[in-house]
Amino acid sequence: MSMVIRGGTIVTADLTYKSDILIEDGKIAAIGQNLTGDKVVDADGCYVMPGGIDPHTHLEMPFMGTYSEDDFESGTKAAVAGGTTMVVDFCLPAPNQSLLEALQAWDNKSTKAVCDYSFHMAITWWGEQVFDEMKIVVEEKGINTFKHFMAYKGALMVDDDEMFASFSRCSELGAMPLVHAENGDVVATLQQRLLEAGNNGPEAHAYSRPVDVEGEACNRAIMIADMANVPLYIVHVSCEPAHEAIRRARANGKRVFGEPLIQHLILDESEYANADWDHAARRVMSPPFRSKLHQDGLWNGLASGSLQVVATDHCAFTTKQKRMGVGDFTKIPNGTGGLEDRMPLLWTYGVNTGRLTMNEFVAVTSTNIAKILNVYPRKGAILVGADADLVVWDPKASKTITAKHQQSAIDYNVFEGHEVTGLPRYTISRGRIAAEEGVVVGKCGDGEFVPREPYPAVNKALSKWKELTSPRKVERSGIPAGV
Ligand code: URP
Ligand code: ZN
Ligand code: ZN
Ligand code: ZN
């Protein structure tokens, strides 16, 4: 059955124009005027954009003694209700667990997905087995990105030697490393000091992770990636010291990408202070929310291109799970949700305020992500032959965000009470309507795994370190007498 999206204005990362779209067999078959099909979707007064891609989610993930509450069903239902048609989730092997075994578990969980999805693989430990399995992950499993945690000491954190080894392996395989950039040693020390001084509430979580913790790790990861001759993607960039490191690296010709989260763009550190325990704990995530100064920097980065994408890091825990940390903030599961609200919030606070153009909105919620993760133009594009992952966006529709009407399985929403104007009228996933005015009609299992190829040439960037770090003997003449 074919479908025509009629009467809308197409908005892509670089163009805005009035046209219809014909969809056949889940793909865009034609773009033009007065197209006809078996079913007509009315886009009158709406923008038609590539469906959102969320490059950073944690669905049903074992973490900090529990599992994140949203699974591939509630998580992807939240995604499509909010205009997102693909999520990229983190496969997280336990320390010493085989990457392939962990991937099997993620394959099993993801059969419930309502929209398409892909995986990043986390490197949570290092050894010959990981080195060998990385090749299989890239060449046979369709995963070209590897995540490294520089924080969560004693659990997921990898050291610099492990990170350098893994980054170098990524370089050989045509893969890209991702990092959670926070200095885990400093965080652990500050946590201890705060607890010893009697600060055990959720606000101490923020005190234990000052911006320099993030800035230092970000700089370090960038330098290590440069020495390993590999591009780098930094997740959840929250502050200026980290942003500054990315800006500087890019100005020096390094392929470094920065991903702010919708949470850091909208919410600030005042959420922790003078708030009741549950309110603050529900907002405990790493990095924590920052001051308005850092927030402005993130918005500027999106507008100017020094930051390229907006994600959610959706990792939702119920109030009951958050209360595991009563009396010890280091035991509050880290993470917040945002899958359903990312697009409407970014439109409201970005496009409606003039901070972002509509085309920039498409770039940072979809097209840039598809390009950076090497799945463009199958995703992130309105082109003939691309997957028909689209959102018909009503710029006049509005609502107040509330947990009462959300798809997420948790009992609150960190954006509760925020008014948004600009909502999906239809979310279309590979040619099927997945959500209509916030009501999810897509079914579990509609989503498919999207394999991502190794990067063709990006790892061949010149690096002054390449010669110095390759294992070869340097010939030297004129050895000083007496040595
Ligand atoms: O606090 C966070 N961000 N939780 C999710 C795991 C991670 O660090 O990305
Ligand atoms: Zn992280
Ligand atoms: Zn994350
Ligand atoms: Zn189901």
XYZ file of C-alpha atoms in Angstrom, residues 211 214 237-247 258-261 264-268 290-310 355-356:
45
model
C 32.760 21.264 35.555
C 34.355 17.037 32.829
C 28.600 17.601 26.916
C 27.248 19.809 29.704
C 29.639 22.693 30.282
C 32.023 25.234 28.812
C 35.334 23.566 29.781
C 34.249 20.488 27.794
C 32.780 22.543 24.968
C 35.956 24.637 24.819
C 38.075 21.493 24.437
C 35.884 20.375 21.536
C 36.006 23.815 19.887
C 29.944 16.988 20.860
C 26.509 15.909 22.023
C 24.579 18.074 24.477
C 21.406 16.655 26.022
C 21.210 20.224 30.104
C 19.805 22.709 27.595
C 16.582 23.241 29.560
C 17.222 22.421 33.216
C 19.854 23.983 35.466
C 24.871 23.228 35.359
C 24.467 26.995 35.687
C 22.779 29.175 33.066
C 26.194 30.304 31.867
C 27.059 26.794 30.711
C 23.574 26.346 29.284
C 23.998 29.434 27.089
C 27.299 28.026 25.857
C 25.597 24.810 24.745
C 22.941 26.722 22.796
C 25.657 28.819 21.167
C 27.519 25.652 20.206
C 24.465 24.214 18.480
C 23.881 27.421 16.542
C 27.514 27.826 15.522
C 28.222 24.165 14.784
C 30.821 23.451 17.471
C 28.247 21.028 18.954
C 26.438 18.888 16.417
C 23.633 16.836 17.923
C 21.037 16.818 20.709
C 17.998 30.412 18.784
C 17.863 27.730 16.070
